[in-house]
Short mmCIF file of C-alpha atoms in Angstrom, two decimals:
data_model
loop_
_atom_site.label_atom_id
_atom_site.label_comp_id
_atom_site.label_asym_id
_atom_site.label_seq_id
_atom_site.Cartn_x
_atom_site.Cartn_y
_atom_site.Cartn_z
CA MET A 608 86.98 77.31 90.24
CA LYS A 609 84.79 74.44 91.44
CA ILE A 610 81.07 75.24 91.65
CA PHE A 611 79.43 74.32 94.95
CA TYR A 612 77.14 71.36 94.27
CA GLY A 613 74.33 73.04 96.19
CA TRP A 614 74.02 75.62 93.40
CA LYS A 615 73.62 72.80 90.87
CA MET A 616 70.72 71.53 92.98
CA VAL A 617 69.27 75.05 93.05
CA GLY A 618 69.34 75.09 89.24
CA ALA A 619 67.65 71.68 89.04
CA ALA A 620 64.99 72.67 91.59
CA SER A 621 64.33 75.89 89.70
CA GLY A 622 63.90 73.92 86.47
CA ILE A 623 61.39 71.54 88.06
CA GLN A 624 59.46 74.48 89.54
CA LEU A 625 59.36 76.03 86.06
CA LEU A 626 57.81 72.86 84.64
CA HIS A 627 55.20 72.69 87.40
CA ALA A 628 54.24 76.35 87.03
CA ALA A 629 54.23 76.44 83.23
CA LEU A 630 52.39 73.17 82.65
CA LEU A 631 49.96 73.19 85.58
CA HIS A 632 49.79 75.78 88.35
CA GLN A 633 49.69 78.99 86.32
CA ALA A 634 48.24 77.28 83.23
CA PHE A 635 45.30 75.82 85.17
CA GLY A 636 43.38 79.07 84.80
CA ALA A 637 43.44 78.67 81.01
CA TYR A 638 42.20 75.07 81.25
CA PHE A 639 39.58 76.27 83.74
CA ALA A 640 38.17 78.89 81.35
CA ILE A 641 37.99 76.45 78.41
CA LEU A 642 36.39 73.62 80.44
CA ILE A 643 33.66 75.95 81.71
CA GLU A 644 32.76 76.79 78.11
CA GLU A 645 33.16 73.31 76.63
CA LYS A 646 31.67 71.18 79.41
CA GLY A 647 29.34 73.66 81.08
CA TRP A 648 30.66 72.71 84.51
CA SER A 649 30.16 75.21 87.33
CA LYS A 650 32.99 77.32 88.72
CA THR A 651 32.52 75.64 92.09
CA SER A 652 32.93 72.12 90.70
CA LEU A 653 36.11 73.11 88.88
CA SER A 654 37.37 74.99 91.93
CA ALA A 655 36.95 71.72 93.83
CA ALA A 656 39.44 70.13 91.44
CA SER A 657 42.00 72.78 92.36
CA ALA A 658 41.15 72.38 96.04
CA MET A 659 41.76 68.63 95.78
CA GLN A 660 45.40 69.28 94.91
CA SER A 661 45.87 71.35 98.04
CA ALA A 662 43.92 68.97 100.27
CA GLU A 663 45.99 66.01 99.11
CA THR A 664 49.23 67.92 99.74
CA ALA A 665 48.05 68.84 103.24
CA LEU A 666 46.98 65.29 104.12
CA ILE A 667 50.27 63.69 103.12
CA GLY A 668 52.39 66.67 104.24
CA PRO A 669 53.36 65.25 107.65
CA PHE A 670 54.23 61.88 106.07
CA LEU A 671 56.29 63.63 103.38
CA GLY A 672 58.10 65.63 106.06
CA TRP A 673 58.89 62.50 108.10
CA ALA A 674 60.05 60.61 105.00
CA ILE A 675 62.29 63.46 103.81
CA ASP A 676 63.89 63.85 107.24
CA ARG A 677 64.51 60.11 107.46
CA PHE A 678 65.38 59.07 103.89
CA GLY A 679 66.13 62.27 101.95
CA PRO A 680 64.24 63.76 98.99
CA GLN A 681 66.03 62.17 96.00
CA LYS A 682 63.86 59.14 95.19
CA MET A 683 60.71 61.01 96.15
CA ILE A 684 61.37 63.77 93.61
CA ARG A 685 62.05 61.23 90.83
CA ALA A 686 58.82 59.33 91.53
CA GLY A 687 56.93 62.62 91.62
CA ILE A 688 58.14 63.65 88.17
CA LEU A 689 56.84 60.40 86.64
CA CYS A 690 53.51 60.68 88.45
CA PHE A 691 53.10 64.35 87.48
CA GLY A 692 53.67 63.63 83.78
CA LEU A 693 51.34 60.63 83.75
CA GLY A 694 48.65 62.65 85.52
CA LEU A 695 48.73 65.31 82.80
CA MET A 696 48.34 62.60 80.16
CA LEU A 697 45.33 61.20 82.03
CA PHE A 698 43.91 64.71 82.29
CA SER A 699 43.98 65.00 78.49
CA GLN A 700 41.52 62.05 78.23
CA ILE A 701 38.83 63.11 80.72
CA GLN A 702 35.14 63.23 79.76
CA THR A 703 33.34 63.52 83.12
CA LEU A 704 33.83 65.31 86.44
CA PRO A 705 34.79 62.09 88.31
CA GLN A 706 37.45 61.46 85.66
CA LEU A 707 38.68 65.03 86.13
CA TYR A 708 38.98 64.52 89.87
CA GLY A 709 40.81 61.22 89.36
CA ALA A 710 43.33 62.80 86.99
CA VAL A 711 43.82 65.75 89.33
CA LEU A 712 44.50 63.34 92.20
CA VAL A 713 47.32 61.69 90.23
CA ILE A 714 48.72 65.11 89.26
CA ALA A 715 48.50 66.27 92.88
CA ILE A 716 50.46 63.28 94.15
CA GLY A 717 53.15 63.89 91.54
CA SER A 718 53.23 67.61 92.29
CA SER A 719 53.52 66.94 96.02
CA LEU A 720 56.36 64.45 95.67
CA SER A 721 58.41 66.61 93.29
CA GLY A 722 57.21 70.13 94.05
CA PHE A 723 57.67 73.12 96.30
CA PHE A 724 57.89 71.24 99.61
CA PRO A 725 60.54 68.54 98.93
CA LEU A 726 62.57 70.83 96.65
CA ASN A 727 62.81 73.51 99.32
CA VAL A 728 63.70 71.02 102.05
CA ALA A 729 66.44 69.60 99.83
CA ILE A 730 67.95 73.07 99.35
CA ILE A 731 67.62 74.06 103.02
CA HIS A 732 70.01 71.24 103.98
CA TRP A 733 72.70 72.71 101.70
CA PHE A 734 72.54 76.38 102.67
CA GLU A 735 72.50 78.53 105.79
CA ARG A 736 74.11 81.97 105.35
CA LYS A 737 72.93 82.13 101.72
CA ARG A 738 69.65 80.33 102.32
CA ALA A 739 67.29 83.15 101.28
CA ARG A 740 69.29 83.70 98.10
CA ALA A 741 69.23 80.00 97.24
CA LEU A 742 65.49 79.60 97.90
CA SER A 743 64.77 82.76 95.92
CA MET A 744 66.61 81.27 92.95
CA VAL A 745 64.48 78.14 93.28
CA GLY A 746 61.42 80.40 93.29
CA LEU A 747 62.70 81.99 90.09
CA GLY A 748 61.67 78.82 88.24
CA LEU A 749 58.13 79.13 89.61
CA ALA A 750 58.04 82.74 88.43
CA LEU A 751 59.50 82.06 84.99
CA GLY A 752 56.92 79.32 84.44
CA GLY A 753 54.22 81.95 84.16
CA ILE A 754 55.93 83.49 81.15
CA VAL A 755 55.13 80.28 79.27
CA VAL A 756 51.39 80.56 80.02
CA PRO A 757 50.61 82.56 76.84
CA LEU A 758 52.35 79.81 74.85
CA VAL A 759 50.22 77.17 76.58
CA ALA A 760 47.09 79.25 75.87
CA TRP A 761 48.16 79.61 72.22
CA SER A 762 48.62 75.84 71.98
CA MET A 763 45.14 75.28 73.41
CA GLN A 764 43.57 77.60 70.83
CA HIS A 765 45.48 76.17 67.85
CA PHE A 766 45.79 72.47 68.73
CA GLY A 767 43.14 72.01 71.43
CA TRP A 768 43.46 71.60 75.16
CA ARG A 769 43.66 67.79 75.04
CA PRO A 770 46.79 67.59 72.81
CA THR A 771 48.29 70.41 74.88
CA ALA A 772 47.76 68.52 78.14
CA PHE A 773 49.09 65.25 76.71
CA GLY A 774 52.16 66.97 75.26
CA SER A 775 52.71 68.70 78.60
CA GLY A 776 52.82 65.33 80.33
CA ILE A 777 55.47 64.03 77.93
CA LEU A 778 57.47 67.23 78.29
CA ALA A 779 57.32 67.04 82.10
CA ILE A 780 58.91 63.59 82.12
CA VAL A 781 61.47 64.15 79.35
CA LEU A 782 62.76 67.40 80.88
CA GLY A 783 62.05 66.69 84.53
CA TRP A 784 63.72 63.31 84.93
CA PRO A 785 67.32 64.49 84.28
CA LEU A 786 66.77 67.37 86.71
CA ALA A 787 65.42 65.02 89.38
CA THR A 788 68.61 62.93 89.28
CA VAL A 789 70.74 65.91 90.40
CA PHE A 790 69.61 65.89 94.05
CA LYS A 791 71.78 64.62 96.90
CA ARG A 792 70.74 64.35 100.53
CA ARG A 793 73.35 66.49 102.32
CA PRO A 794 76.76 68.05 101.58
CA ALA A 795 78.72 65.59 103.72
CA ASP A 796 77.58 62.72 101.47
CA ILE A 797 79.83 64.02 98.67
CA GLY A 798 82.57 65.57 100.80
CA GLU A 799 81.27 69.15 100.84
CA VAL A 800 80.07 71.51 103.59
CA VAL A 801 77.03 73.73 104.02
CA ASP A 802 77.22 76.86 101.81
CA GLY A 803 80.33 75.41 100.17
CA VAL A 804 82.67 77.13 102.62
CA PRO A 805 83.61 76.49 106.27
CA ALA A 806 81.47 78.20 108.89
CA PRO A 807 82.74 81.69 109.89
CA ALA A 808 84.42 82.31 113.20
CA PRO A 809 82.18 83.40 116.11
CA GLY A 810 81.21 87.04 115.77
CA GLU A 811 81.66 87.12 112.00
CA ALA A 812 78.33 85.59 111.00
CA GLY A 813 76.02 88.34 112.20
CA GLN A 814 73.63 89.57 109.54
CA ALA A 815 70.84 92.05 109.65
CA GLY A 816 67.28 90.90 110.08
CA ASP A 817 66.65 87.22 110.65
CA ALA A 818 70.12 85.75 110.23
CA GLY A 819 71.88 83.80 112.92
CA ASN A 820 72.18 80.14 113.77
CA PRO A 821 69.28 79.01 116.01
CA ARG A 822 69.17 75.94 118.14
CA GLU A 823 67.67 72.90 116.42
CA PHE A 824 63.98 72.52 117.28
CA THR A 825 62.16 69.22 117.11
CA ALA A 826 58.74 69.27 115.45
CA ARG A 827 57.07 68.97 118.85
CA GLU A 828 59.03 71.94 120.20
CA ALA A 829 58.21 74.03 117.13
CA LEU A 830 54.49 73.33 117.59
CA ARG A 831 54.69 74.89 121.05
CA THR A 832 55.90 78.25 119.73
CA PRO A 833 53.58 81.09 118.64
CA ALA A 834 55.87 81.66 115.65
CA PHE A 835 54.96 78.28 114.11
CA TRP A 836 51.25 79.07 114.10
CA LEU A 837 51.57 82.72 113.10
CA LEU A 838 53.86 81.92 110.15
CA SER A 839 51.61 79.09 109.00
CA LEU A 840 48.46 81.20 109.17
CA GLY A 841 50.17 84.13 107.45
CA HIS A 842 51.38 81.81 104.69
CA GLY A 843 47.88 80.39 104.33
CA PHE A 844 46.30 83.86 104.11
CA ALA A 845 48.74 84.78 101.34
CA LEU A 846 47.79 81.67 99.40
CA LEU A 847 44.13 82.69 99.54
CA VAL A 848 45.04 85.31 96.95
CA VAL A 849 47.67 83.33 95.04
CA THR A 850 45.46 80.30 94.40
CA ALA A 851 42.34 82.35 93.68
CA VAL A 852 44.25 84.33 91.05
CA ASN A 853 45.82 81.22 89.52
CA VAL A 854 42.43 79.51 89.13
CA HIS A 855 40.01 82.38 88.46
CA ALA A 856 41.84 85.44 87.11
CA ILE A 857 41.64 84.45 83.43
CA THR A 858 37.95 83.55 83.73
CA HIS A 859 37.25 86.87 85.48
CA MET A 860 39.03 88.84 82.75
CA ARG A 861 37.22 86.82 80.10
CA GLN A 862 33.67 86.89 81.45
CA SER A 863 33.56 90.17 83.38
CA LEU A 864 36.04 92.31 81.44
CA GLY A 865 35.59 90.94 77.91
CA TYR A 866 39.14 89.75 77.22
CA SER A 867 39.99 86.59 75.26
CA VAL A 868 41.99 83.78 76.89
CA SER A 869 45.10 84.84 74.97
CA GLN A 870 44.67 88.50 75.96
CA ALA A 871 44.09 87.60 79.61
CA ALA A 872 47.16 85.35 79.52
CA LEU A 873 49.26 88.38 78.57
CA PHE A 874 48.39 90.02 81.90
CA ILE A 875 49.34 86.77 83.63
CA MET A 876 52.67 87.01 81.78
CA MET A 877 53.07 90.59 83.07
CA MET A 878 52.33 89.35 86.57
CA THR A 879 54.98 86.71 86.10
CA ALA A 880 57.55 89.27 84.94
CA ALA A 881 56.87 91.18 88.17
CA GLN A 882 57.18 87.91 90.09
CA VAL A 883 60.61 87.35 88.54
CA ALA A 884 61.62 90.85 89.63
CA GLY A 885 60.37 90.10 93.15
CA VAL A 886 62.38 86.88 93.30
CA LEU A 887 65.54 88.69 92.19
CA ILE A 888 64.99 91.43 94.77
CA GLY A 889 64.46 88.75 97.43
CA GLY A 890 67.73 87.08 96.50
CA VAL A 891 69.54 90.36 97.17
CA VAL A 892 67.78 91.52 100.36
CA GLY A 893 66.65 88.27 101.99
CA ASP A 894 69.89 87.48 103.82
CA ARG A 895 70.44 91.12 104.84
CA TYR A 896 67.12 92.43 106.10
CA ASN A 897 64.26 91.22 108.26
CA LYS A 898 62.28 88.75 106.14
CA ARG A 899 59.33 88.88 108.53
CA LEU A 900 58.77 92.62 107.97
CA ILE A 901 59.19 92.23 104.22
CA CYS A 902 56.50 89.52 104.21
CA ALA A 903 54.13 91.79 106.17
CA ALA A 904 54.50 94.46 103.47
CA CYS A 905 53.96 91.86 100.74
CA MET A 906 50.61 90.88 102.26
CA LEU A 907 49.38 94.45 101.77
CA MET A 908 50.59 94.33 98.16
CA HIS A 909 48.71 91.04 97.59
CA ALA A 910 45.52 92.65 98.91
CA ALA A 911 45.91 95.82 96.84
CA GLY A 912 46.71 93.84 93.71
CA LEU A 913 43.63 91.63 94.02
CA LEU A 914 41.42 94.70 94.53
CA MET A 915 42.88 96.22 91.36
CA LEU A 916 41.96 93.04 89.46
CA THR A 917 38.50 92.96 91.02
CA TYR A 918 37.51 96.53 90.16
CA ALA A 919 39.56 96.95 86.97
CA THR A 920 38.11 99.33 84.40
CA GLY A 921 40.90 99.00 81.86
CA PRO A 922 44.44 97.80 81.12
CA ALA A 923 46.06 100.28 83.55
CA MET A 924 44.41 98.73 86.61
CA LEU A 925 45.14 95.24 85.33
CA GLY A 926 48.77 96.29 84.92
CA ALA A 927 48.78 97.54 88.53
CA PHE A 928 47.36 94.19 89.64
CA ALA A 929 50.10 92.36 87.75
CA LEU A 930 52.84 94.54 89.25
CA LEU A 931 51.64 94.46 92.87
CA HIS A 932 50.59 90.84 93.11
CA GLY A 933 53.46 89.46 91.05
CA THR A 934 56.15 91.35 92.97
CA ALA A 935 54.66 90.37 96.32
CA TRP A 936 54.43 86.71 95.33
CA GLY A 937 57.99 86.55 94.03
CA LEU A 938 59.44 88.37 97.01
CA ARG A 939 57.45 86.65 99.76
CA GLY A 940 57.19 83.07 98.45
CA PRO A 941 60.78 81.86 98.98
CA PHE A 942 60.94 83.58 102.37
CA MET A 943 58.22 81.31 103.79
CA GLN A 944 60.54 78.33 104.09
CA ALA A 945 63.64 80.44 104.75
CA ILE A 946 62.08 82.02 107.86
CA ARG A 947 61.08 78.63 109.25
CA ALA A 948 64.59 77.28 108.72
CA ASP A 949 66.02 80.42 110.36
CA TYR A 950 63.72 80.00 113.36
CA PHE A 951 63.72 76.22 113.84
CA GLY A 952 66.95 74.92 112.26
CA ARG A 953 67.46 72.10 109.76
CA LYS A 954 67.28 68.93 111.86
CA SER A 955 63.49 68.42 111.71
CA ILE A 956 62.62 70.95 109.02
CA GLY A 957 60.86 68.36 106.85
CA MET A 958 58.37 67.41 109.56
CA ILE A 959 57.94 71.04 110.62
CA LEU A 960 57.08 72.06 107.06
CA GLY A 961 54.85 69.02 106.68
CA LEU A 962 52.84 69.98 109.75
CA SER A 963 52.68 73.56 108.51
CA SER A 964 51.10 72.31 105.29
CA LEU A 965 47.99 71.24 107.24
CA ILE A 966 47.41 74.90 108.16
CA ILE A 967 48.57 76.41 104.88
CA ALA A 968 45.95 74.28 103.12
CA ILE A 969 43.30 76.67 104.51
CA GLY A 970 44.47 79.21 101.97
CA GLN A 971 45.18 76.76 99.16
CA ILE A 972 41.71 75.25 99.38
CA GLY A 973 39.80 78.32 100.54
CA GLY A 974 41.00 80.76 97.88
CA PRO A 975 39.59 78.99 94.81
CA MET A 976 36.52 77.70 96.64
CA VAL A 977 35.47 81.05 98.14
CA ALA A 978 35.93 82.82 94.81
CA GLY A 979 34.07 80.09 92.93
CA LEU A 980 31.15 79.87 95.37
CA PHE A 981 30.58 83.64 95.36
CA ALA A 982 30.91 83.77 91.56
CA ASP A 983 28.26 81.07 91.10
CA ALA A 984 25.99 82.75 93.64
CA THR A 985 26.32 86.36 92.41
CA GLY A 986 27.28 85.94 88.76
CA ASN A 987 30.70 87.61 89.11
CA TYR A 988 33.89 87.52 91.18
CA ARG A 989 33.59 90.94 92.82
CA THR A 990 32.34 89.84 96.25
CA GLY A 991 34.57 86.79 96.56
CA PHE A 992 37.73 88.60 95.47
CA THR A 993 37.00 91.52 97.82
CA VAL A 994 36.59 89.19 100.81
CA LEU A 995 39.86 87.42 100.00
CA ALA A 996 41.73 90.70 99.57
CA CYS A 997 40.57 91.96 102.97
CA ILE A 998 41.64 88.73 104.69
CA ALA A 999 45.07 88.89 103.01
CA GLY A 1000 45.53 92.49 104.14
CA LEU A 1001 44.79 91.53 107.73
CA GLY A 1002 47.33 88.72 107.35
CA SER A 1003 50.13 91.28 107.46
CA MET A 1004 49.53 91.49 111.22
CA LEU A 1005 50.35 87.80 111.58
CA PHE A 1006 53.82 88.29 110.15
CA LEU A 1007 54.43 91.33 112.31
CA ALA A 1008 53.67 89.22 115.39
CA ALA A 1009 55.68 86.16 114.28
CA LYS A 1010 58.93 86.94 116.09
CA ARG A 1011 61.78 84.46 116.43
CA PRO A 1012 61.17 81.94 119.25
CA THR A 1013 63.51 82.30 122.21
#
């Protein structure tokens, strides 16, 4: 039986997400902890490096969206893989903060061109009835990448962080390039159809929750709907927690709780295992139940998980953090783009997601910065993490209000 080419693209996208997560996003916390000790840089200055990645993605988001809608994602993803790998190699050579920021800028450009945004847009054009399942499988790569974090931390301790970063850059290009060549623009280009099967007859396509074929919105029309703004703000509030944990969790466990980098990385691996479980659950329920309500529940889990990390008194509370936050991230993450495609259609989805990135950046930038600023001011992460957890909890209301535009 012939395999639908869209599933091959899902596998390639998942592999690239795994590389990004394993070598950068979830490993950055380990680099962060070591650089604080080796260089003596403040948490705020290093948080700014993480914020730069998000700011750059937000600034070029609308251009990326326009370019993907007009030309397709294939060449963009290939260029991004090369830039991402070269940026990691540059990162391995830094000596000063300006050099760090320069290397992070190169990494950010590569991550933007070959990361979450273009990969998801590429998949959206190939799936409709099985869209949530496909995007969840792409998110599986992001989740599985965290399982590699203890290996990255082990490499840093035994070989040093510089050889680890340089080797990561080589690995990103060697493994990422073949995956980047898999992508095609749309099914019709190779004689296939969306989902790999003809569309069902009228009356047969009804699914529970958010399914159904909407009219195609232009970016301008989407901007006029409350749903666009509520979904974007809700997504941004979720990322307040996600990015703060990625950047600061290992340092918090090391400085406030007395764990080593390797020990702290084990809890990140547990979080990732829960994230994998969340992704798998999302693949089963996403096309059957209301994704908006599921996301609202996940926001409460994000908040509770971060509070468990903040006030942890032992491994049990850290385990609860890993379970709650990881499951919520894995379950909610792929739904962010799936809901927008459900609501606004595929025609202008690149530009719609690009414009959304300008709002989402509030969370991507704010999470690490708020946590870092409070930590430098108070000497620990308790206040900053508590503020972020409360905001994320309130974010559940945004998803409850973000009903399909009519």
